[in-house]
Amino acid sequence: MAGSLLLSFMGIIGTLIGSGLTGFLALRSERARQHALEQQEERESRRREVLQELDLRLEHHRWRREHRKAIYEEFTEKSQTARIAALDYHRCSLPGAPEAAQREEIRLRGRIAYRDALQTSYAVELQGPEEVAARVGDCMSSLRSLLSCAEEHEARAVAGSLSEADVLDMDEQITACFDDAQRVLRLFIRAGREALDRPTPPA
């Protein structure tokens, strides 16, 4: 009888131990599963943050590219206007020029056009990059030479009558300055295009 009770008691103890062990293993398994889920969620969260940051970088790059493009285009337009205005200034100084009566107005237009190009060049320099800023500096130097050439021609015209040789010499000078301004503007456009075509910096 005592032996039977002992065996029964031992069976109960064994069952309890087995149940406890099973519960412990199940709890441990659940904790491991929960930890794995938390790690997966954390990885997903980091991945979403990286993708969001990349989207923001791409959007900023697109915005900056469009902003630069608009400024580059504005400078190109202002530079062309200044070149034509300087050429008109030169022409109105020549003998018999029909525009001679509007010389003061044409002179003022040439200087305003140069000033507008200069102001826009500052925006280009701020935007960069360095190679574009360097090219815009060359453009302004060339435009300054072109305007100075037209101013010198006006001074020569005012100082006395001009011979055919004088007019030919002045035409050659202004043409050289005009062509140089066009040449450096093309270099600026090329540098600007390369800067705009540059891919987004890696993350």
PDB file of N, CA and C in Angstrom, residues 105-158:
ATOM      1  N   GLU A 105      20.895 107.260 -74.728  1.00  0.00           N
ATOM      2  CA  GLU A 105      19.989 106.169 -74.327  1.00  0.00           C
ATOM      3  C   GLU A 105      20.628 104.809 -74.564  1.00  0.00           C
ATOM      4  N   ILE A 106      21.311 104.670 -75.695  1.00  0.00           N
ATOM      5  CA  ILE A 106      21.955 103.384 -76.030  1.00  0.00           C
ATOM      6  C   ILE A 106      23.127 103.116 -75.086  1.00  0.00           C
ATOM      7  N   ARG A 107      23.885 104.174 -74.757  1.00  0.00           N
ATOM      8  CA  ARG A 107      24.976 104.021 -73.792  1.00  0.00           C
ATOM      9  C   ARG A 107      24.437 103.531 -72.449  1.00  0.00           C
ATOM     10  N   LEU A 108      23.346 104.153 -71.995  1.00  0.00           N
ATOM     11  CA  LEU A 108      22.741 103.780 -70.720  1.00  0.00           C
ATOM     12  C   LEU A 108      22.243 102.338 -70.751  1.00  0.00           C
ATOM     13  N   ARG A 109      21.654 101.953 -71.874  1.00  0.00           N
ATOM     14  CA  ARG A 109      21.163 100.580 -72.022  1.00  0.00           C
ATOM     15  C   ARG A 109      22.317  99.580 -71.933  1.00  0.00           C
ATOM     16  N   GLY A 110      23.442  99.927 -72.547  1.00  0.00           N
ATOM     17  CA  GLY A 110      24.602  99.034 -72.486  1.00  0.00           C
ATOM     18  C   GLY A 110      25.121  98.857 -71.068  1.00  0.00           C
ATOM     19  N   ARG A 111      25.170  99.943 -70.318  1.00  0.00           N
ATOM     20  CA  ARG A 111      25.677  99.860 -68.945  1.00  0.00           C
ATOM     21  C   ARG A 111      24.704  99.123 -68.022  1.00  0.00           C
ATOM     22  N   ILE A 112      23.414  99.348 -68.230  1.00  0.00           N
ATOM     23  CA  ILE A 112      22.405  98.639 -67.421  1.00  0.00           C
ATOM     24  C   ILE A 112      22.456  97.139 -67.717  1.00  0.00           C
ATOM     25  N   ALA A 113      22.603  96.797 -68.998  1.00  0.00           N
ATOM     26  CA  ALA A 113      22.668  95.379 -69.374  1.00  0.00           C
ATOM     27  C   ALA A 113      23.882  94.709 -68.740  1.00  0.00           C
ATOM     28  N   TYR A 114      25.017  95.426 -68.742  1.00  0.00           N
ATOM     29  CA  TYR A 114      26.213  94.877 -68.088  1.00  0.00           C
ATOM     30  C   TYR A 114      25.975  94.703 -66.594  1.00  0.00           C
ATOM     31  N   ARG A 115      25.369  95.703 -65.951  1.00  0.00           N
ATOM     32  CA  ARG A 115      25.103  95.631 -64.510  1.00  0.00           C
ATOM     33  C   ARG A 115      24.172  94.455 -64.181  1.00  0.00           C
ATOM     34  N   ASP A 116      23.151  94.250 -65.015  1.00  0.00           N
ATOM     35  CA  ASP A 116      22.217  93.132 -64.782  1.00  0.00           C
ATOM     36  C   ASP A 116      22.938  91.788 -64.876  1.00  0.00           C
ATOM     37  N   ALA A 117      23.819  91.668 -65.863  1.00  0.00           N
ATOM     38  CA  ALA A 117      24.594  90.428 -66.003  1.00  0.00           C
ATOM     39  C   ALA A 117      25.507  90.230 -64.797  1.00  0.00           C
ATOM     40  N   LEU A 118      26.111  91.322 -64.329  1.00  0.00           N
ATOM     41  CA  LEU A 118      27.006  91.241 -63.171  1.00  0.00           C
ATOM     42  C   LEU A 118      26.251  90.786 -61.932  1.00  0.00           C
ATOM     43  N   GLN A 119      25.081  91.344 -61.696  1.00  0.00           N
ATOM     44  CA  GLN A 119      24.289  90.953 -60.525  1.00  0.00           C
ATOM     45  C   GLN A 119      23.900  89.482 -60.585  1.00  0.00           C
ATOM     46  N   THR A 120      23.524  89.021 -61.771  1.00  0.00           N
ATOM     47  CA  THR A 120      23.159  87.607 -61.921  1.00  0.00           C
ATOM     48  C   THR A 120      24.370  86.702 -61.753  1.00  0.00           C
ATOM     49  N   SER A 121      25.544  87.208 -62.140  1.00  0.00           N
ATOM     50  CA  SER A 121      26.758  86.394 -61.992  1.00  0.00           C
ATOM     51  C   SER A 121      27.041  86.087 -60.523  1.00  0.00           C
ATOM     52  N   TYR A 122      26.662  87.008 -59.619  1.00  0.00           N
ATOM     53  CA  TYR A 122      26.873  86.756 -58.198  1.00  0.00           C
ATOM     54  C   TYR A 122      26.048  85.553 -57.740  1.00  0.00           C
ATOM     55  N   ALA A 123      24.821  85.449 -58.246  1.00  0.00           N
ATOM     56  CA  ALA A 123      23.969  84.307 -57.899  1.00  0.00           C
ATOM     57  C   ALA A 123      24.582  83.007 -58.410  1.00  0.00           C
ATOM     58  N   VAL A 124      25.163  83.048 -59.606  1.00  0.00           N
ATOM     59  CA  VAL A 124      25.825  81.854 -60.157  1.00  0.00           C
ATOM     60  C   VAL A 124      27.009  81.455 -59.280  1.00  0.00           C
ATOM     61  N   GLU A 125      27.800  82.433 -58.863  1.00  0.00           N
ATOM     62  CA  GLU A 125      28.962  82.142 -58.014  1.00  0.00           C
ATOM     63  C   GLU A 125      28.530  81.523 -56.685  1.00  0.00           C
ATOM     64  N   LEU A 126      27.414  82.000 -56.140  1.00  0.00           N
ATOM     65  CA  LEU A 126      26.911  81.435 -54.881  1.00  0.00           C
ATOM     66  C   LEU A 126      26.456  79.997 -55.064  1.00  0.00           C
ATOM     67  N   GLN A 127      25.847  79.711 -56.203  1.00  0.00           N
ATOM     68  CA  GLN A 127      25.344  78.360 -56.464  1.00  0.00           C
ATOM     69  C   GLN A 127      26.475  77.387 -56.758  1.00  0.00           C
ATOM     70  N   GLY A 128      27.507  77.891 -57.468  1.00  0.00           N
ATOM     71  CA  GLY A 128      28.613  77.012 -57.825  1.00  0.00           C
ATOM     72  C   GLY A 128      28.150  75.978 -58.847  1.00  0.00           C
ATOM     73  N   PRO A 129      28.901  74.878 -58.969  1.00  0.00           N
ATOM     74  CA  PRO A 129      30.157  74.562 -58.288  1.00  0.00           C
ATOM     75  C   PRO A 129      31.329  75.431 -58.784  1.00  0.00           C
ATOM     76  N   GLU A 130      32.505  75.121 -58.300  1.00  0.00           N
ATOM     77  CA  GLU A 130      33.663  75.985 -58.520  1.00  0.00           C
ATOM     78  C   GLU A 130      33.967  76.206 -59.996  1.00  0.00           C
ATOM     79  N   GLU A 131      33.876  75.148 -60.797  1.00  0.00           N
ATOM     80  CA  GLU A 131      34.219  75.301 -62.215  1.00  0.00           C
ATOM     81  C   GLU A 131      33.224  76.217 -62.942  1.00  0.00           C
ATOM     82  N   VAL A 132      31.958  76.200 -62.504  1.00  0.00           N
ATOM     83  CA  VAL A 132      30.963  77.090 -63.112  1.00  0.00           C
ATOM     84  C   VAL A 132      31.214  78.533 -62.654  1.00  0.00           C
ATOM     85  N   ALA A 133      31.526  78.700 -61.382  1.00  0.00           N
ATOM     86  CA  ALA A 133      31.833  80.041 -60.862  1.00  0.00           C
ATOM     87  C   ALA A 133      33.036  80.640 -61.583  1.00  0.00           C
ATOM     88  N   ALA A 134      34.024  79.809 -61.891  1.00  0.00           N
ATOM     89  CA  ALA A 134      35.212  80.298 -62.610  1.00  0.00           C
ATOM     90  C   ALA A 134      34.842  80.747 -64.017  1.00  0.00           C
ATOM     91  N   ARG A 135      33.978  79.983 -64.675  1.00  0.00           N
ATOM     92  CA  ARG A 135      33.569  80.343 -66.042  1.00  0.00           C
ATOM     93  C   ARG A 135      32.743  81.625 -66.061  1.00  0.00           C
ATOM     94  N   VAL A 136      31.905  81.825 -65.043  1.00  0.00           N
ATOM     95  CA  VAL A 136      31.096  83.046 -65.021  1.00  0.00           C
ATOM     96  C   VAL A 136      31.992  84.262 -64.777  1.00  0.00           C
ATOM     97  N   GLY A 137      33.061  84.076 -64.035  1.00  0.00           N
ATOM     98  CA  GLY A 137      34.034  85.156 -63.848  1.00  0.00           C
ATOM     99  C   GLY A 137      34.689  85.536 -65.163  1.00  0.00           C
ATOM    100  N   ASP A 138      35.016  84.522 -65.979  1.00  0.00           N
ATOM    101  CA  ASP A 138      35.592  84.786 -67.303  1.00  0.00           C
ATOM    102  C   ASP A 138      34.600  85.550 -68.187  1.00  0.00           C
ATOM    103  N   CYS A 139      33.331  85.162 -68.095  1.00  0.00           N
ATOM    104  CA  CYS A 139      32.298  85.837 -68.886  1.00  0.00           C
ATOM    105  C   CYS A 139      32.205  87.313 -68.527  1.00  0.00           C
ATOM    106  N   MET A 140      32.221  87.614 -67.239  1.00  0.00           N
ATOM    107  CA  MET A 140      32.100  89.009 -66.814  1.00  0.00           C
ATOM    108  C   MET A 140      33.329  89.820 -67.215  1.00  0.00           C
ATOM    109  N   SER A 141      34.488  89.208 -67.149  1.00  0.00           N
ATOM    110  CA  SER A 141      35.708  89.891 -67.575  1.00  0.00           C
ATOM    111  C   SER A 141      35.636  90.222 -69.065  1.00  0.00           C
ATOM    112  N   SER A 142      35.127  89.273 -69.838  1.00  0.00           N
ATOM    113  CA  SER A 142      35.001  89.476 -71.271  1.00  0.00           C
ATOM    114  C   SER A 142      33.950  90.546 -71.593  1.00  0.00           C
ATOM    115  N   LEU A 143      32.836  90.531 -70.868  1.00  0.00           N
ATOM    116  CA  LEU A 143      31.802  91.552 -71.077  1.00  0.00           C
ATOM    117  C   LEU A 143      32.319  92.948 -70.704  1.00  0.00           C
ATOM    118  N   ARG A 144      33.127  93.000 -69.654  1.00  0.00           N
ATOM    119  CA  ARG A 144      33.708  94.289 -69.248  1.00  0.00           C
ATOM    120  C   ARG A 144      34.625  94.827 -70.346  1.00  0.00           C
ATOM    121  N   SER A 145      35.416  93.936 -70.951  1.00  0.00           N
ATOM    122  CA  SER A 145      36.303  94.346 -72.045  1.00  0.00           C
ATOM    123  C   SER A 145      35.498  94.821 -73.242  1.00  0.00           C
ATOM    124  N   LEU A 146      34.386  94.133 -73.514  1.00  0.00           N
ATOM    125  CA  LEU A 146      33.531  94.507 -74.635  1.00  0.00           C
ATOM    126  C   LEU A 146      32.918  95.894 -74.417  1.00  0.00           C
ATOM    127  N   LEU A 147      32.401  96.118 -73.216  1.00  0.00           N
ATOM    128  CA  LEU A 147      31.804  97.423 -72.912  1.00  0.00           C
ATOM    129  C   LEU A 147      32.862  98.522 -72.930  1.00  0.00           C
ATOM    130  N   SER A 148      34.034  98.230 -72.392  1.00  0.00           N
ATOM    131  CA  SER A 148      35.127  99.221 -72.401  1.00  0.00           C
ATOM    132  C   SER A 148      35.529  99.572 -73.832  1.00  0.00           C
ATOM    133  N   CYS A 149      35.530  98.582 -74.708  1.00  0.00           N
ATOM    134  CA  CYS A 149      35.866  98.813 -76.107  1.00  0.00           C
ATOM    135  C   CYS A 149      34.860  99.781 -76.740  1.00  0.00           C
ATOM    136  N   ALA A 150      33.564  99.560 -76.461  1.00  0.00           N
ATOM    137  CA  ALA A 150      32.531 100.455 -76.991  1.00  0.00           C
ATOM    138  C   ALA A 150      32.679 101.867 -76.423  1.00  0.00           C
ATOM    139  N   GLU A 151      33.020 101.949 -75.148  1.00  0.00           N
ATOM    140  CA  GLU A 151      33.214 103.272 -74.522  1.00  0.00           C
ATOM    141  C   GLU A 151      34.398 104.003 -75.161  1.00  0.00           C
ATOM    142  N   GLU A 152      35.468 103.276 -75.433  1.00  0.00           N
ATOM    143  CA  GLU A 152      36.645 103.880 -76.074  1.00  0.00           C
ATOM    144  C   GLU A 152      36.300 104.393 -77.475  1.00  0.00           C
ATOM    145  N   HIS A 153      35.462 103.631 -78.163  1.00  0.00           N
ATOM    146  CA  HIS A 153      35.075 104.037 -79.516  1.00  0.00           C
ATOM    147  C   HIS A 153      34.229 105.306 -79.485  1.00  0.00           C
ATOM    148  N   GLU A 154      33.376 105.421 -78.510  1.00  0.00           N
ATOM    149  CA  GLU A 154      32.598 106.649 -78.363  1.00  0.00           C
ATOM    150  C   GLU A 154      33.541 107.826 -78.105  1.00  0.00           C
ATOM    151  N   ALA A 155      34.517 107.614 -77.241  1.00  0.00           N
ATOM    152  CA  ALA A 155      35.476 108.686 -76.927  1.00  0.00           C
ATOM    153  C   ALA A 155      36.257 109.093 -78.180  1.00  0.00           C
ATOM    154  N   ARG A 156      36.633 108.121 -79.012  1.00  0.00           N
ATOM    155  CA  ARG A 156      37.363 108.430 -80.253  1.00  0.00           C
ATOM    156  C   ARG A 156      36.476 109.227 -81.215  1.00  0.00           C
ATOM    157  N   ALA A 157      35.195 108.837 -81.259  1.00  0.00           N
ATOM    158  CA  ALA A 157      34.259 109.517 -82.153  1.00  0.00           C
ATOM    159  C   ALA A 157      34.024 110.961 -81.703  1.00  0.00           C
ATOM    160  N   VAL A 158      33.940 111.164 -80.404  1.00  0.00           N
ATOM    161  CA  VAL A 158      33.702 112.497 -79.858  1.00  0.00           C
ATOM    162  C   VAL A 158      34.944 113.379 -80.033  1.00  0.00           C
TER     163      VAL A 158
END
